[in-house]
Short mmCIF file of C-alpha atoms in Angstrom, two decimals:
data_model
loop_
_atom_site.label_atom_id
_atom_site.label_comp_id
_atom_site.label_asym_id
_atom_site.label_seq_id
_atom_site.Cartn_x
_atom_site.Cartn_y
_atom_site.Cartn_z
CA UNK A 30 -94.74 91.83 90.41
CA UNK A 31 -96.89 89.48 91.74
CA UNK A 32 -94.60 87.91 94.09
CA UNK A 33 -96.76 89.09 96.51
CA UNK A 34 -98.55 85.43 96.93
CA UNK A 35 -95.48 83.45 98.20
CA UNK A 36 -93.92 85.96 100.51
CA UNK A 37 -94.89 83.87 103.57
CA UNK A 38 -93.23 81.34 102.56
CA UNK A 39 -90.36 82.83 101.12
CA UNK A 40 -89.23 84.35 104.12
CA UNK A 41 -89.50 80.88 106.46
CA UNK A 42 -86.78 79.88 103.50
CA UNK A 43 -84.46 82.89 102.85
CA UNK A 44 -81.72 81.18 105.29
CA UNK A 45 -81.88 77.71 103.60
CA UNK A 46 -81.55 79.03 100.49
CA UNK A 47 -77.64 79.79 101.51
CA UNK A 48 -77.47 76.17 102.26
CA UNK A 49 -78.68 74.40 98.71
CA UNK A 50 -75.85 74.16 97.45
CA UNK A 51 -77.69 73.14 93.92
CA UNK A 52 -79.34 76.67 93.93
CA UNK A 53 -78.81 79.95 91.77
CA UNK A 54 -76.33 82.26 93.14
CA UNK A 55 -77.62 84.70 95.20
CA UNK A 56 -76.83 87.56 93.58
CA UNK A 57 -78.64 87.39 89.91
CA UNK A 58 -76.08 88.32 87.24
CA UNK A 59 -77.07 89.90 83.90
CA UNK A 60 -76.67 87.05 81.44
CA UNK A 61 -78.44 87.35 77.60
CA UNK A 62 -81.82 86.06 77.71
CA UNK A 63 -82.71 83.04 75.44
CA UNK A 64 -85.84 82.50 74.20
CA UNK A 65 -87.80 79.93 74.38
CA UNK A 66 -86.04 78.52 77.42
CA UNK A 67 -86.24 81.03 79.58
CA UNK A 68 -90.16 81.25 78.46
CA UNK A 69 -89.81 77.87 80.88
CA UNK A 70 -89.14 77.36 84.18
CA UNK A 71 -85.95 78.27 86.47
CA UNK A 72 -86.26 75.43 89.22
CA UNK A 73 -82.83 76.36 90.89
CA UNK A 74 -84.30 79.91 91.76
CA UNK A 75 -86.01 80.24 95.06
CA UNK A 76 -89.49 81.82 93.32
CA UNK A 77 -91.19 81.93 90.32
CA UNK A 78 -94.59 83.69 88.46
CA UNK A 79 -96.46 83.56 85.17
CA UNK A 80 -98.79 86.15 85.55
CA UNK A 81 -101.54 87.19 83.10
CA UNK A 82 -104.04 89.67 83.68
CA UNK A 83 -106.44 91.51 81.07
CA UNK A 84 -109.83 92.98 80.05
CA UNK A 85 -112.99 91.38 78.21
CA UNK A 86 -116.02 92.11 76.80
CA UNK A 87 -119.41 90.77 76.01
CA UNK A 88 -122.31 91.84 74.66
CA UNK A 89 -121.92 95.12 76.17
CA UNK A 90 -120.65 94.00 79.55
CA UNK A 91 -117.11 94.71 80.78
CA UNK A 92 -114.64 91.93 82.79
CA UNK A 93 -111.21 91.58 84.19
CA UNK A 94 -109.49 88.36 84.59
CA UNK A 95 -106.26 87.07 86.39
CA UNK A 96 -104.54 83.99 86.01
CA UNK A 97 -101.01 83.56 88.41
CA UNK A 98 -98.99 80.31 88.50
CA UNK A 99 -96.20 80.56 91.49
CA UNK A 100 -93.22 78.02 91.83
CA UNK A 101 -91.41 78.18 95.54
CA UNK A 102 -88.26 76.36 95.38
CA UNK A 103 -87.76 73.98 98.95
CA UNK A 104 -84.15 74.22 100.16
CA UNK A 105 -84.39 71.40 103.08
CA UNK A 106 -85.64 68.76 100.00
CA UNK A 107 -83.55 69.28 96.97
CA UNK A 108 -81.37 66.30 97.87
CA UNK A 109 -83.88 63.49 98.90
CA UNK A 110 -83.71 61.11 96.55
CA UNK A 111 -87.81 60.24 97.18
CA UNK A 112 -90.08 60.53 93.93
CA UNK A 113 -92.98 62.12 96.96
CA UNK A 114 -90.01 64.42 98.46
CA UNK A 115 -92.01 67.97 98.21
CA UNK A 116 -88.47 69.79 96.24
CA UNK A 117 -91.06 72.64 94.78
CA UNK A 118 -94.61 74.19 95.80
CA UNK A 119 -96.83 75.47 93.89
CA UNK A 120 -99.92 78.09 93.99
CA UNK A 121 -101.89 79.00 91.73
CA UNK A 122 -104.25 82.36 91.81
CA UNK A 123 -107.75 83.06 89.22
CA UNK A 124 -110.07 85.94 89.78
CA UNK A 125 -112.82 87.38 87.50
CA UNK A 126 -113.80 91.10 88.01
CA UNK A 127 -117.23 91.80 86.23
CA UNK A 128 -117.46 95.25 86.55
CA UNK A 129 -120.84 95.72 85.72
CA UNK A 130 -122.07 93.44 88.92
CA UNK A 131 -119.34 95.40 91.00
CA UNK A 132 -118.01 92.68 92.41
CA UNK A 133 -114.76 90.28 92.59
CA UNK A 134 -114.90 86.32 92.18
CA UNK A 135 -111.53 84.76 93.47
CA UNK A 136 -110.56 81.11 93.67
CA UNK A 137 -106.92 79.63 94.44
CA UNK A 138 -105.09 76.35 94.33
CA UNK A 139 -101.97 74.73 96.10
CA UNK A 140 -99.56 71.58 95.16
CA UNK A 141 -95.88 70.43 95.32
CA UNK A 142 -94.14 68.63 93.22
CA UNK A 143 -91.30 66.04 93.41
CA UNK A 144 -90.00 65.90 89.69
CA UNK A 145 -92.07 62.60 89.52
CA UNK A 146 -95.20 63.32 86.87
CA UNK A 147 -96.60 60.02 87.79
CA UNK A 148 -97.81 61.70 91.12
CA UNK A 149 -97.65 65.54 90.62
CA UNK A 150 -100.29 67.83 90.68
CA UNK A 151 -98.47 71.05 89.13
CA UNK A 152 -95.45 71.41 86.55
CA UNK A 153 -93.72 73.85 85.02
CA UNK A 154 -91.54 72.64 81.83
CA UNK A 155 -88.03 74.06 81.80
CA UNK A 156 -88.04 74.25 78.17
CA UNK A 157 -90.86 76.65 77.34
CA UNK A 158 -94.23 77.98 78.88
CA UNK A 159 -96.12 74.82 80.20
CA UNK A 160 -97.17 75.33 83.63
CA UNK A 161 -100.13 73.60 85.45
CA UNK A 162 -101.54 73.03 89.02
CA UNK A 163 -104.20 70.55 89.01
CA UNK A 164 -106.76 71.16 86.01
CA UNK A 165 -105.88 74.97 86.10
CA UNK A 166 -103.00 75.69 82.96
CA UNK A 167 -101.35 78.63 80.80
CA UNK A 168 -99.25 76.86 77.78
CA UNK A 169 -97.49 78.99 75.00
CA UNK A 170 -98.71 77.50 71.59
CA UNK A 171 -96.04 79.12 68.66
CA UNK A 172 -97.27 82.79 68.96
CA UNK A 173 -100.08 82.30 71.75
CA UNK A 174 -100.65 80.99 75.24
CA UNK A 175 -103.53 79.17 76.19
CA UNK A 176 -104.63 79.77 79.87
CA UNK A 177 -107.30 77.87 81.46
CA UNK A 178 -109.07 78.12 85.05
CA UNK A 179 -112.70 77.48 86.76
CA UNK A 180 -113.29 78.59 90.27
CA UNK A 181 -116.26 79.04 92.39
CA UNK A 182 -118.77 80.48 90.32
CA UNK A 183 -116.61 81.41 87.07
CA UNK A 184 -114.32 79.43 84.34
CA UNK A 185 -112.67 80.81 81.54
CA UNK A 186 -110.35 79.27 78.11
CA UNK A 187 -108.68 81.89 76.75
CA UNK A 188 -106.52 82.35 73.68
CA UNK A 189 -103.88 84.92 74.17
CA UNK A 190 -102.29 86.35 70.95
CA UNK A 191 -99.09 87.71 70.61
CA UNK A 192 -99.16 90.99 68.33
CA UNK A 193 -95.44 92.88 69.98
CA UNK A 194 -92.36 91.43 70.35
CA UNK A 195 -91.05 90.60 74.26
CA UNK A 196 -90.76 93.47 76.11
CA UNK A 197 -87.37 92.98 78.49
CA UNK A 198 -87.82 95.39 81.81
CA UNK A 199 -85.36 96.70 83.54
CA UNK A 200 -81.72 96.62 82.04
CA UNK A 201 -82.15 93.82 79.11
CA UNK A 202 -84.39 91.75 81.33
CA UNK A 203 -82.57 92.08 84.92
CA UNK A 204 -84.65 94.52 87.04
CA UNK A 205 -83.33 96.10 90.01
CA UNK A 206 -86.00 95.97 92.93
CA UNK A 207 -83.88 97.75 95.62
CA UNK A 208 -80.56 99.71 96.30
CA UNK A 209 -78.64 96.11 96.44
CA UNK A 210 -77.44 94.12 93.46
CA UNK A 211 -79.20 91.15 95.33
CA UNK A 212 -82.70 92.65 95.18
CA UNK A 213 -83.30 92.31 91.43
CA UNK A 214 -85.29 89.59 89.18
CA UNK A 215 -85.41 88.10 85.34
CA UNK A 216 -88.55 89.78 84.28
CA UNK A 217 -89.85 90.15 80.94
CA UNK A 218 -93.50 91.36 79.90
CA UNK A 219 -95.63 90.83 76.58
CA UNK A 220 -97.86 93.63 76.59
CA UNK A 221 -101.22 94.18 74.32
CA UNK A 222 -101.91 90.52 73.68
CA UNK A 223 -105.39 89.75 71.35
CA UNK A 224 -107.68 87.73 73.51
CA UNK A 225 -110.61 85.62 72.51
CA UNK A 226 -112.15 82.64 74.07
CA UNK A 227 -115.05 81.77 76.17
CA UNK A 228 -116.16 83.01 79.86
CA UNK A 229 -118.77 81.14 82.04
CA UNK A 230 -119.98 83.62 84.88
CA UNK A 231 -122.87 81.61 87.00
CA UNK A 232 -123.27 79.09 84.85
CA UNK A 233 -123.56 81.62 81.92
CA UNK A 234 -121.18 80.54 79.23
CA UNK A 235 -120.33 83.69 76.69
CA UNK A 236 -117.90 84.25 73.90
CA UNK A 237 -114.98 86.88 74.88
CA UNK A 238 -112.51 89.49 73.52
CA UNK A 239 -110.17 91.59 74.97
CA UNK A 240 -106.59 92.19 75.27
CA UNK A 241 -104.41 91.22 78.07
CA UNK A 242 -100.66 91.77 79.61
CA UNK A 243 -98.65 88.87 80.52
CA UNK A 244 -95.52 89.07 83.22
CA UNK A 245 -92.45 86.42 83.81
CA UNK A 246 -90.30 86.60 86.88
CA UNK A 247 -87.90 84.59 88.33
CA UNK A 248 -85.33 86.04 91.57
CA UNK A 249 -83.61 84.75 94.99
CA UNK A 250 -84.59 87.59 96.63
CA UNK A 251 -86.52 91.23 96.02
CA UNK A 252 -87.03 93.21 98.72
CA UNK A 253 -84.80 95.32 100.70
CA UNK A 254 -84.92 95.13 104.40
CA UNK A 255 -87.26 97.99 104.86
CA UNK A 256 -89.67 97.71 102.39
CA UNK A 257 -92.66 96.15 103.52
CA UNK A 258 -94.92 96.04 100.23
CA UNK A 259 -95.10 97.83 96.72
CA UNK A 260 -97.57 99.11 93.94
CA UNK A 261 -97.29 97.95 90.68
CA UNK A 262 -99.16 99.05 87.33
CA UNK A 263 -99.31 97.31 83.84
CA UNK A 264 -101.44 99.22 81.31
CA UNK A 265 -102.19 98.71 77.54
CA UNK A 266 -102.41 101.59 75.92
CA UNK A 267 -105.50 103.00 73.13
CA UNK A 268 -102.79 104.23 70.96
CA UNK A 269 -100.06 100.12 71.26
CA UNK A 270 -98.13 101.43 73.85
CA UNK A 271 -97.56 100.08 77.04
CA UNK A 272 -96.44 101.52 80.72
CA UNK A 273 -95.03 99.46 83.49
CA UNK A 274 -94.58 101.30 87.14
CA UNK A 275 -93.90 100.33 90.51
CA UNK A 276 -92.50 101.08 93.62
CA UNK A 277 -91.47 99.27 97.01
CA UNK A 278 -92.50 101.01 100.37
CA UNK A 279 -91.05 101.03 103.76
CA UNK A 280 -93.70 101.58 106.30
CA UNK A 281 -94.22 105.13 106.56
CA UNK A 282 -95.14 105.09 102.65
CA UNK A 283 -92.31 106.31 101.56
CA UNK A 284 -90.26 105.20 98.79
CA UNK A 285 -87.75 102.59 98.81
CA UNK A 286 -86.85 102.16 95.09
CA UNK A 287 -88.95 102.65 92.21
CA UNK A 288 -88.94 101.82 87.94
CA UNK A 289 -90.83 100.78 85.41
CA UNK A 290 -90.84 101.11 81.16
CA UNK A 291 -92.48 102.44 78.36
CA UNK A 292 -92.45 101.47 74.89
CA UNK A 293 -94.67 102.54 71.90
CA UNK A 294 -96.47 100.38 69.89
CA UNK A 295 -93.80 99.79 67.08
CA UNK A 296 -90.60 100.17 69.21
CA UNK A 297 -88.14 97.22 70.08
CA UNK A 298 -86.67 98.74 73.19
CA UNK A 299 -88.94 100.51 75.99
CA UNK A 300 -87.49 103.89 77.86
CA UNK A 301 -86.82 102.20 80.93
CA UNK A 302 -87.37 104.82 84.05
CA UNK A 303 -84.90 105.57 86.79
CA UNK A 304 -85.64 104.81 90.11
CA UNK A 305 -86.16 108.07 91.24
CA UNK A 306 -88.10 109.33 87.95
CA UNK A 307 -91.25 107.46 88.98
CA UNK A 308 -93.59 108.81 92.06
CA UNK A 309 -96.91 107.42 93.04
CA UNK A 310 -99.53 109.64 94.93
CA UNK A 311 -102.67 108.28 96.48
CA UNK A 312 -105.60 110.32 95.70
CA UNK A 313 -108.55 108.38 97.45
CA UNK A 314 -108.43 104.97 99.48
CA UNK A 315 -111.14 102.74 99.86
CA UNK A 316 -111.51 100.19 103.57
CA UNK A 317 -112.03 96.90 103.22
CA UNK A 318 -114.72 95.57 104.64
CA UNK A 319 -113.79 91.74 104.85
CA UNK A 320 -109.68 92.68 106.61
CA UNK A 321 -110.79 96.70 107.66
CA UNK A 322 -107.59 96.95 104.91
CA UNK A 323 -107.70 100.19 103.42
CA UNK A 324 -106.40 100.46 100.17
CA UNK A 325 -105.65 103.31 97.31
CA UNK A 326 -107.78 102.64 94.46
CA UNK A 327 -107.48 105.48 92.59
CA UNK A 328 -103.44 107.24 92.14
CA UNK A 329 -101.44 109.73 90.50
CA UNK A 330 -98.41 108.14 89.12
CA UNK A 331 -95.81 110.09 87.69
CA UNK A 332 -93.27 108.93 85.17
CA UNK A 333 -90.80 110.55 82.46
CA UNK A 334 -91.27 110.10 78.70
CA UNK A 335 -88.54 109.93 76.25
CA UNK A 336 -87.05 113.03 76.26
CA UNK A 337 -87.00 112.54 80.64
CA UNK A 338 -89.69 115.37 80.82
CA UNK A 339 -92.53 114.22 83.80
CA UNK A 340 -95.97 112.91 82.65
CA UNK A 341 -98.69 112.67 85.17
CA UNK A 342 -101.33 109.47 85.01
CA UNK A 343 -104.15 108.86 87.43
CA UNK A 344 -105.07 104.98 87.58
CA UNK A 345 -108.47 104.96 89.08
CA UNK A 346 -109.95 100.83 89.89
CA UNK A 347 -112.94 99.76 87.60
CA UNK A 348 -114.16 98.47 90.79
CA UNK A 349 -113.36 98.98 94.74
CA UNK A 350 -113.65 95.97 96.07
CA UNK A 351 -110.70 94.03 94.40
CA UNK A 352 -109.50 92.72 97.64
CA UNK A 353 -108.14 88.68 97.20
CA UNK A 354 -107.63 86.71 100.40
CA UNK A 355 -104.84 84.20 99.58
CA UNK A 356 -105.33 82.71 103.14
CA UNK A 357 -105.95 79.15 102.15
CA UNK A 358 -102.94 78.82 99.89
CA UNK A 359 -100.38 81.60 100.81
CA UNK A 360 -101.46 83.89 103.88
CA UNK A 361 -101.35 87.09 101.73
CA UNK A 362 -104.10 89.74 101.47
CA UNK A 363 -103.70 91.83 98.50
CA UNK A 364 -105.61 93.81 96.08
CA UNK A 365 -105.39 93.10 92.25
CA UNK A 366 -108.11 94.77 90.39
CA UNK A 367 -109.32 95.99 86.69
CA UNK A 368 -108.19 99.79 86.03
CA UNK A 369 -108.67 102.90 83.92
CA UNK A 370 -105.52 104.73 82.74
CA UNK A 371 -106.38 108.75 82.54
CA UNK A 372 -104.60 111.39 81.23
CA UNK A 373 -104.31 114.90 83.50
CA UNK A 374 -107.60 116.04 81.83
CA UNK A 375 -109.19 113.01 82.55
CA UNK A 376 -109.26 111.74 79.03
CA UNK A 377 -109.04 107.76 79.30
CA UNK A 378 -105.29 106.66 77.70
CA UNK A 379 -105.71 102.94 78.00
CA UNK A 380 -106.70 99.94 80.72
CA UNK A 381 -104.65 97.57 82.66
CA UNK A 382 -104.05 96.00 86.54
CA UNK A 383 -103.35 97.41 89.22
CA UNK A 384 -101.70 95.78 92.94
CA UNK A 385 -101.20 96.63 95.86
CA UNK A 386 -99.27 94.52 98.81
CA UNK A 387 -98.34 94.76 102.21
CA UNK A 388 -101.30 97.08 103.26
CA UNK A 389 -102.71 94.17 104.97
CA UNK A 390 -99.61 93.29 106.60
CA UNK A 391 -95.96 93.78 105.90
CA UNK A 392 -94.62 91.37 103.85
CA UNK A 393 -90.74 89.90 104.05
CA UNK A 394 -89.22 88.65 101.00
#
């Protein structure tokens, strides 16, 4: 769910969306997902994300890395018939968590696009996984993606290998996001990918591994009226597993709607959770020194297992300070950070991403 970015300028569009009369209805309808199309691009939906997040290591020294891709469809444009006529935007979002130094480099990129690749800076093929925004890239190659990025201070090339099949959230790939049938996205996951590949940190250049969690999304609309940010949690499990949780708030912190999925390593369909089967209690915060944003770095998030009974995590951030400060592309303040999975005895389960939204300032999707 890292939606998060655009939600600026998703909102200035939500009524011109009703007037495009090229876009996706508003209400998503379950269809069968097919693969590899809809591992491309869905220009006539009004937002987009390919977001890949992991963990690496080198010689003894622990990282997290983030790699987003947005697509904003433009209402006003879509019938100009100009090869420069702005019909999508696109952002781009890279961060590099080295937990070791305790601190968070972030970078970020912007671009539109007209449909005319003799002047765009950023595409995203329809057909497949091929998205780019300037020299910044993540391209599926047969059974692994390729996702590129340098920023100020870091750069990384990383080869992300596929070792599960695609895991489809929600109900066969349609999630629900709120109590209306309009608040729902496509989203599909591929959990416990094999990374390898190089990271420069200050000019350092070092060979990586790790494993990493990718996310697709595509939706015309998310939130419900109330809900003014959510949580969200992707882990990789020690034992091939993986957990997916989230939950939009309204602005007392409660609630709004909730879900998420779990699958074992060698399973083909995940238990997908009800929306009231998954809770989320902060246990400490930490403030922000940069926005005076404070922040729950370290939860207890509840969820059911397969036979419904309640199983209790605590996600606790690798490092405080994972605060990014989309200002220059999209306006949003969010955190996004590196995390430990724990059992209720504090044994550790498994590693993943964390985020957090709307803490800074509601957001309207």
């Amino acid at each position: 769910m890292a939606a998060t970015l655009i939600a600026p300028l998703w909102h200035n569009q939500a009524q011109a969306q009703s007037n495009d009369p090229t876009a996706a209805p508003a209400v998503l309808v379950k269809r069968l997902l097919q693969f590899p199309r809809d591992l491309g691009s869905h220009p006539d939906t009004a937002t987009e994300w390919w977001y890949v997040t992991g963990e690496l290591q080198a010689q003894g020294r622990l990282f997290g890395f983030q790699l987003t891709f947005f697509r904003s469809r433009v209402p006003s444009t879509q019938a100009m018939r100009s090869g420069f006529a702005a019909k999508q935007l696109h952002f781009a979002h890279a961060a590099v968590t080295d937990v070791t130094g305790q601190r968070l480099l972030h970078d970020q990129r912007i671009a539109r696009s007209s449909g005319n690749a003799q002047v765009d800076l950023a595409q995203a093929s329809d057909t497949d996984t091929d998205v780019s925004l300037r020299d910044w890239s993540l391209q599926r190659r047969s059974s692994s993606y390729l996702a590129r990025a340098n920023g100020a201070g870091f750069a990384f090339e990383l080869n992300l290998q596929e070792t599960q099949p695609l895991l489809l959230q929600g109900d066969a790939g349609l999630s629900r996001k709120g109590p209306e049938a309009s608040q729902a996205s496509f989203y599909y996951s591929l959990p416990q990918l094999r990374v390898s590949g190089q990271l420069t940190l200050d000019g350092q250049r070092q060979a990586v591994t790790g494993r990493a969690w990718l996310d697709h999304e595509w939706s015309q609309s998310i939130m419900a009226p109330q809900a003014v940010g959510w949580d969200w949690i992707g882990m990789n499990l020690n034992d091939g597993s993986a957990l997916t949780a989230f939950r939009l708030r309204n602005k007392t912190g409660g609630t709004v709607w909730a879900g998420g999925s779990w699958r074992a390593k060698d399973a083909l369909v995940p238990v997908v959770f009800g929306h009231d089967q998954v809770s989320f209690e902060p246990i400490r915060r930490w403030t922000s020194p940069a926005s005076a944003t404070s922040y729950p770095v370290e939860w207890r998030v509840t969820v059911p297992d397969a036979s419904s009974t309640p199983r209790r995590y605590t996600v606790r951030a690798l490092v405080d300070n994972q605060e990014l400060d989309s200002s220059r592309s999209t306006g949003a303040i969010y955190w996004e950070g590196l995390s430990d999975l724990l059992d209720e005895q504090g044994k550790p389960l498994g590693r993943g991403y964390l985020e957090m939204t709307g803490y800074a300032k509601p957001l309207s999707l």
